[in-house]
XYZ file of C-alpha atoms in Angstrom:
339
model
C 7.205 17.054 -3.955
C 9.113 20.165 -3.241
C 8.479 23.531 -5.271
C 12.346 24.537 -5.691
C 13.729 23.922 -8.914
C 14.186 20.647 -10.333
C 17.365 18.692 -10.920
C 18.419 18.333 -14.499
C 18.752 14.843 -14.727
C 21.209 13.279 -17.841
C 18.916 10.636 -18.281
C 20.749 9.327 -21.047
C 24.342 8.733 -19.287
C 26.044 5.799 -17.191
C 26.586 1.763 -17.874
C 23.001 1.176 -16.908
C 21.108 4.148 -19.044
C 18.169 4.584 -19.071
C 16.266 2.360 -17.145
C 18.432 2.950 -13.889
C 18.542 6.497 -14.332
C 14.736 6.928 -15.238
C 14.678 4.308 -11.282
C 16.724 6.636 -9.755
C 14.669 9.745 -11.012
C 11.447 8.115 -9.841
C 12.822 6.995 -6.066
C 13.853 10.305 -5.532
C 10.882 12.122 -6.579
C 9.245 9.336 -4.564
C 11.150 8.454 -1.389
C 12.695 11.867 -1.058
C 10.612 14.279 -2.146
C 12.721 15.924 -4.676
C 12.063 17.706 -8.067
C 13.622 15.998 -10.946
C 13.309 16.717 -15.035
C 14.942 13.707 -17.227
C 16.706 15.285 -20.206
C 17.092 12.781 -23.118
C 15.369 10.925 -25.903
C 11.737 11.325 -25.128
C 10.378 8.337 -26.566
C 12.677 6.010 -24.710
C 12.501 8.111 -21.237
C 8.709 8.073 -21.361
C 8.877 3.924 -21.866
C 11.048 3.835 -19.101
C 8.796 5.660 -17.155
C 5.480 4.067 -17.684
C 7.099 0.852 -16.728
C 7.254 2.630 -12.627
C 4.061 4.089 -13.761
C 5.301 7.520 -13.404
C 4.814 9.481 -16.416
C 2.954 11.906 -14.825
C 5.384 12.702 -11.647
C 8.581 13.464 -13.667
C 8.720 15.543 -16.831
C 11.039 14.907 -19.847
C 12.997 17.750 -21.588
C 14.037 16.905 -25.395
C 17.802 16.401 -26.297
C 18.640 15.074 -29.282
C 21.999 13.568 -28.415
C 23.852 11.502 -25.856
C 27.327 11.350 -25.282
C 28.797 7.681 -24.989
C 30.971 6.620 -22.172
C 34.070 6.137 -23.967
C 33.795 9.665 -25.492
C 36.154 12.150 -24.532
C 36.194 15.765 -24.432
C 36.212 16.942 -27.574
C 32.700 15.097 -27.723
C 31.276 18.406 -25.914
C 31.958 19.911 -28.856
C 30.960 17.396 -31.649
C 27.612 16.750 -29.524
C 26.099 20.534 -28.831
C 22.722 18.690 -28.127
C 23.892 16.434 -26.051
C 21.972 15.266 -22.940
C 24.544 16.632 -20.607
C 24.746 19.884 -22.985
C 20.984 19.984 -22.209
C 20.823 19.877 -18.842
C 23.635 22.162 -18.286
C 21.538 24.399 -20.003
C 18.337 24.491 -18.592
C 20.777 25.598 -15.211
C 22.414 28.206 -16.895
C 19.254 29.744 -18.281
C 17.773 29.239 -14.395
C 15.269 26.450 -15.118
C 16.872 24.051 -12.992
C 19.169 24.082 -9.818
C 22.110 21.924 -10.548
C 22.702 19.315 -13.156
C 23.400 14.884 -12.402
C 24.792 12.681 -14.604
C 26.619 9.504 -14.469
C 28.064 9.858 -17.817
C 31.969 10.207 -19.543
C 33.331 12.210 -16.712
C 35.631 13.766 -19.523
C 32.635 15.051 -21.398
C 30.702 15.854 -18.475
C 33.623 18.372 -17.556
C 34.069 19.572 -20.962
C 30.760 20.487 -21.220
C 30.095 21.803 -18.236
C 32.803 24.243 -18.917
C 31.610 24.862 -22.123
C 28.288 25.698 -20.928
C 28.111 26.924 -17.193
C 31.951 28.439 -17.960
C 34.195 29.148 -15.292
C 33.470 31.201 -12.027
C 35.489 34.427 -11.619
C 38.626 34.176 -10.745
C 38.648 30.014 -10.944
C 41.606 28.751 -13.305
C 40.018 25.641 -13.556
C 37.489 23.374 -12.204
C 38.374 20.485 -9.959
C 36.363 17.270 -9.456
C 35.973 16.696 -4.988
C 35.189 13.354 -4.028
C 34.096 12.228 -0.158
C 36.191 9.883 1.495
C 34.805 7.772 3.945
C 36.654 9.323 6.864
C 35.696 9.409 10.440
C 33.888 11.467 12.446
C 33.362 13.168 9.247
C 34.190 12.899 4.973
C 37.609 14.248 3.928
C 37.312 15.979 0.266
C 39.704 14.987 -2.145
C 40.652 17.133 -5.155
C 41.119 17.012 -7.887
C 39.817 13.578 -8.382
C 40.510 13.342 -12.862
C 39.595 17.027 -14.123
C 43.066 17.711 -14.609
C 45.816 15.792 -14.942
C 48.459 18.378 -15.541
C 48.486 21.997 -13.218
C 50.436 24.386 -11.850
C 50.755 25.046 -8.158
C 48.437 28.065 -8.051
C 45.981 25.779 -9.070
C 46.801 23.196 -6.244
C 45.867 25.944 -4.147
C 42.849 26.811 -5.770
C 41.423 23.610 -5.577
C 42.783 23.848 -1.486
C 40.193 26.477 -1.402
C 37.593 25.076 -3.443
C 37.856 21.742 -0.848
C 37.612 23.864 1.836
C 34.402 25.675 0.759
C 32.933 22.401 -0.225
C 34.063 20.797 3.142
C 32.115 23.728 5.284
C 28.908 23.424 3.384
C 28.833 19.947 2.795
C 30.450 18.132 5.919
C 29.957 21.805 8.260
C 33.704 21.487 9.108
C 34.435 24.552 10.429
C 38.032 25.717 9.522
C 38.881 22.704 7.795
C 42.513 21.501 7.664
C 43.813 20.963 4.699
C 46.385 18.819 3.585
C 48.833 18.512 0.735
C 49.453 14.634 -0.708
C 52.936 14.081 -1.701
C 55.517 11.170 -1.315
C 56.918 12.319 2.317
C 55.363 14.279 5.219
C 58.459 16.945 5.069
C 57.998 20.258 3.376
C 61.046 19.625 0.454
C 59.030 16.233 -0.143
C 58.371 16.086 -4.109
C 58.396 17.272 -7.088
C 59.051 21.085 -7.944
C 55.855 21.255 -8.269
C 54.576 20.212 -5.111
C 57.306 22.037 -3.504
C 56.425 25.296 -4.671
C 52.366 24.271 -3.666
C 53.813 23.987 -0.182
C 55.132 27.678 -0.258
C 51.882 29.145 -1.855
C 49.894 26.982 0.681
C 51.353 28.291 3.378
C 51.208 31.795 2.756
C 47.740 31.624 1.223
C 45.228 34.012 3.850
C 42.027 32.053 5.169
C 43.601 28.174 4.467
C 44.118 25.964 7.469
C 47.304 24.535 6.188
C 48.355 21.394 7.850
C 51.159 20.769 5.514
C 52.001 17.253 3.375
C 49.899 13.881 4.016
C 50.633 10.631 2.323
C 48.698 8.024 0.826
C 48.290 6.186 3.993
C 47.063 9.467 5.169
C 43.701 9.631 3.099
C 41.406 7.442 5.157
C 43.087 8.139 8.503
C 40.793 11.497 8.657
C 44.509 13.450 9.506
C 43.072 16.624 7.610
C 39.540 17.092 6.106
C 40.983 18.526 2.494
C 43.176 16.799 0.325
C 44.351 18.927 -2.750
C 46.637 17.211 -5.686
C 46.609 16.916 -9.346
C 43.984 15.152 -10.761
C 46.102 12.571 -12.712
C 47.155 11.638 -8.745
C 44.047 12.070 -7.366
C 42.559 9.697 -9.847
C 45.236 7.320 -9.513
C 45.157 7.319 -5.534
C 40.670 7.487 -5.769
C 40.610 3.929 -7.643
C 43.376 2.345 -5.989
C 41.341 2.458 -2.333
C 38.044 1.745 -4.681
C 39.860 -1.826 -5.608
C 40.888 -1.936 -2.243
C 37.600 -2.043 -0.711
C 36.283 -4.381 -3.339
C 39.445 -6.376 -2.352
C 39.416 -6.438 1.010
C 35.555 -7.523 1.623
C 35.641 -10.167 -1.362
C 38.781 -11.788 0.997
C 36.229 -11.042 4.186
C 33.319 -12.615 2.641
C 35.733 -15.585 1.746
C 37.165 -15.753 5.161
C 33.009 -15.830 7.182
C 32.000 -18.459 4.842
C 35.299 -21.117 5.859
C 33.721 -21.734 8.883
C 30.743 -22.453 11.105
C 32.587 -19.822 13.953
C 33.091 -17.713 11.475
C 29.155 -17.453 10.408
C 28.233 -17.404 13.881
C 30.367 -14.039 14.327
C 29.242 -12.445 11.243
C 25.764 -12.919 12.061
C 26.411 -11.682 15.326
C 28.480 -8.435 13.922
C 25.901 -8.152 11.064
C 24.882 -4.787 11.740
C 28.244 -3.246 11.863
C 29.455 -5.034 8.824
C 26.203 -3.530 7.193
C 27.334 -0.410 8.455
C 31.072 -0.603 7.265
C 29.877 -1.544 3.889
C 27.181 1.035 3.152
C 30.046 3.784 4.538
C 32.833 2.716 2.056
C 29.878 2.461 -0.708
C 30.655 4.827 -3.683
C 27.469 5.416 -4.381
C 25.916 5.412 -1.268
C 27.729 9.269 -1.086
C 25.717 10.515 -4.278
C 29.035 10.533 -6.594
C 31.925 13.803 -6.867
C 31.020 17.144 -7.173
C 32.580 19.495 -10.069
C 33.257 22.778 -8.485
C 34.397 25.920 -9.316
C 31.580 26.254 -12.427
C 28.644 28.869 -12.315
C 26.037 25.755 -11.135
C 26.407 22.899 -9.627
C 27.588 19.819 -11.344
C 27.372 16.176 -9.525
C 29.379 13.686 -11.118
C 27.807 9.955 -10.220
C 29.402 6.491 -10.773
C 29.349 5.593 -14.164
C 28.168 2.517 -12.934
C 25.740 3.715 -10.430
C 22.402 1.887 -10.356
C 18.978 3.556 -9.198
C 19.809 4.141 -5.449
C 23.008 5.493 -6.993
C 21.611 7.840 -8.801
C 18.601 8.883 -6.412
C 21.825 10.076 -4.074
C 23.507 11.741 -6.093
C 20.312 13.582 -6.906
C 19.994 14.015 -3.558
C 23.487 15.444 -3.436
C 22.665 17.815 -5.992
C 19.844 19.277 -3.738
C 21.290 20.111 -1.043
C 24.660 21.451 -2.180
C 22.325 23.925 -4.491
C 20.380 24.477 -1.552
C 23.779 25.550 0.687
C 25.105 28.024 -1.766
C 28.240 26.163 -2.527
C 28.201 28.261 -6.135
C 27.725 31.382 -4.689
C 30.293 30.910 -1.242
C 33.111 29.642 -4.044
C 32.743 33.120 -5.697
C 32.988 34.756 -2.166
C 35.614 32.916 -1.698
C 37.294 33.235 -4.977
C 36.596 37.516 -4.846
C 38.175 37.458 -1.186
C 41.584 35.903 -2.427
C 42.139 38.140 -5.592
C 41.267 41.022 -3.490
C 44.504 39.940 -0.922
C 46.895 39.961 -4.313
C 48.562 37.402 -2.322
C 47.329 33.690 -3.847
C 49.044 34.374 -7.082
């Protein structure tokens, strides 16, 4: 097991809590060789630990709380020993290197900006989330932290992409994109509109100008910045797309004997297609622009779910993601020309 810190783990968050979680915890201290604390009821956590017979490889840290996933914000509040409030805390206070949870994603980002607060300069935080792009993951933010902004903040979350797409995906001088309703700079709203100008004048962004939605799997730029009531929208309509489109696939290999026959014989890329445009397969979003790093998995993210996003966790704390935002962040205010 590795010496770094551990990952503060909400063991007490997601559709399938705890049991999955407490799985994930234990395939990722097993199979990858990370450090992981559970945060949550200790009674239940140790249960669900003696059934993998692994009470002694991953320690529990008391919280008296849990925040349920129809909860909203305003539960960050109501719930100050909350799981989530928890583990945010043990990485604020240093004891652990980023926090995972597959809890309310509204209370996750309430609290984290209760408790981690803000980095410098950062008007708010934006939720990125991988798309399955080729040859490499296009970032899309903000994926639900905020569903009403101002276009200084569309750039923000330009540059917070960016950072994110360097360290993560080692894009170098990633190209970033603006989604709107037409390719054309005087495409959309005011709002949008006046993101274009800001974009474009904004010092160390590769602007690339407007995409579309039938731009966000094409792999046409590499960041994708937008509110995150449109982000959210656009996120789960390709989600129910995939699901869509490989329920009618699986329909269409079993109508025939041909059709087996060339499944079987394209099995591996099929199994290769599938595990690429698998949510959890990616480890979940990432919350950025907070002083730690906060990994958002599916709510309903079983234990290979939530052993990735662990593993997500990891290595964007082991990058410096936190600390090259607030570079980033210091280098813009200093040019008095982003706002």
């Amino acid at each position: 097991m590795s010496d770094s810190k551990p990952i503060a783990l909400d063991a007490m968050g997601g559709d399938h809590a705890p049991h999955e979680i407490v799985a994930g915890a234990v395939h990722a201290v097993r199979e990858r060789g990370l450090a992981v604390v559970l945060v949550g009821s200790p009674r239940v956590l140790y249960e669900a630990l003696a059934d993998h017979d692994a009470t002694k490889e991953v320690p529990i840290v008391r919280a008296e709380e849990a925040l349920s996933m129809d909860e909203g914000a305003l539960a960050s509040l109501r719930r100050p020993r909350s799981s989530i409030a928890v583990a945010c805390h043990l990485v604020r206070r240093g004891d652990a290197a980023a926090v995972v949870s597959a809890g309310s994603t509204a209370g996750i980002v309430a609290t984290g900006r209760l408790r981690l607060k803000g980095q410098q300069g950062v008007l708010r935080p934006a939720i990125a989330v991988a798309l399955p792009t080729l040859p490499a993951p296009a970032v899309l933010l903000d994926a639900g932290a905020n569903a009403e902004v101002k276009p200084e903040m569309l750039v923000q979350f330009a540059h917070l992409g960016a950072t994110y797409a360097e360290l993560a995906h080692d894009i170098q001088d990633p190209k970033v994109g603006l989604l709107t309703i037409g390719s054309e700079a005087e495409k959309g709203n005011k709002l949008v509109k006046r993101a274009h100008e800001l974009l474009q004048g904004s010092p160390g962004l590769n602007f690339a100008g407007n995409v579309e939605g039938h731009d966000l799997l094409t792999g046409k730029v590499d960041v994708i910045t937008t509110d995150g009531f449109t982000g959210n929208v656009a996120l789960k309509t390709m989600e129910g797309a995939v699901r869509y489109a490989f329920a009618e696939l699986r329909e269409t290999i079993s109508d025939s004997r041909l059709a087996r026959l060339g499944a079987v014989m394209q099995r591996s890329r099929i199994r290769d297609l599938r595990r690429r445009l698998d949510a959890e397969a990616h480890g979940g979003a990432v919350l950025l622009g907070l002083n730690g790093t906060v990994v958002i998995a599916h709510g309903a993210s079983r234990a290979q779910g939530i052993s990735a996003a662990c593993q997500l966790a990891a290595d964007l704390s082991a990058a410096g993601v936190v600390p090259a935002i607030g570079d980033r962040m210091t280098s813009q205010s200093r040019s008095h020309r982003l706002w």
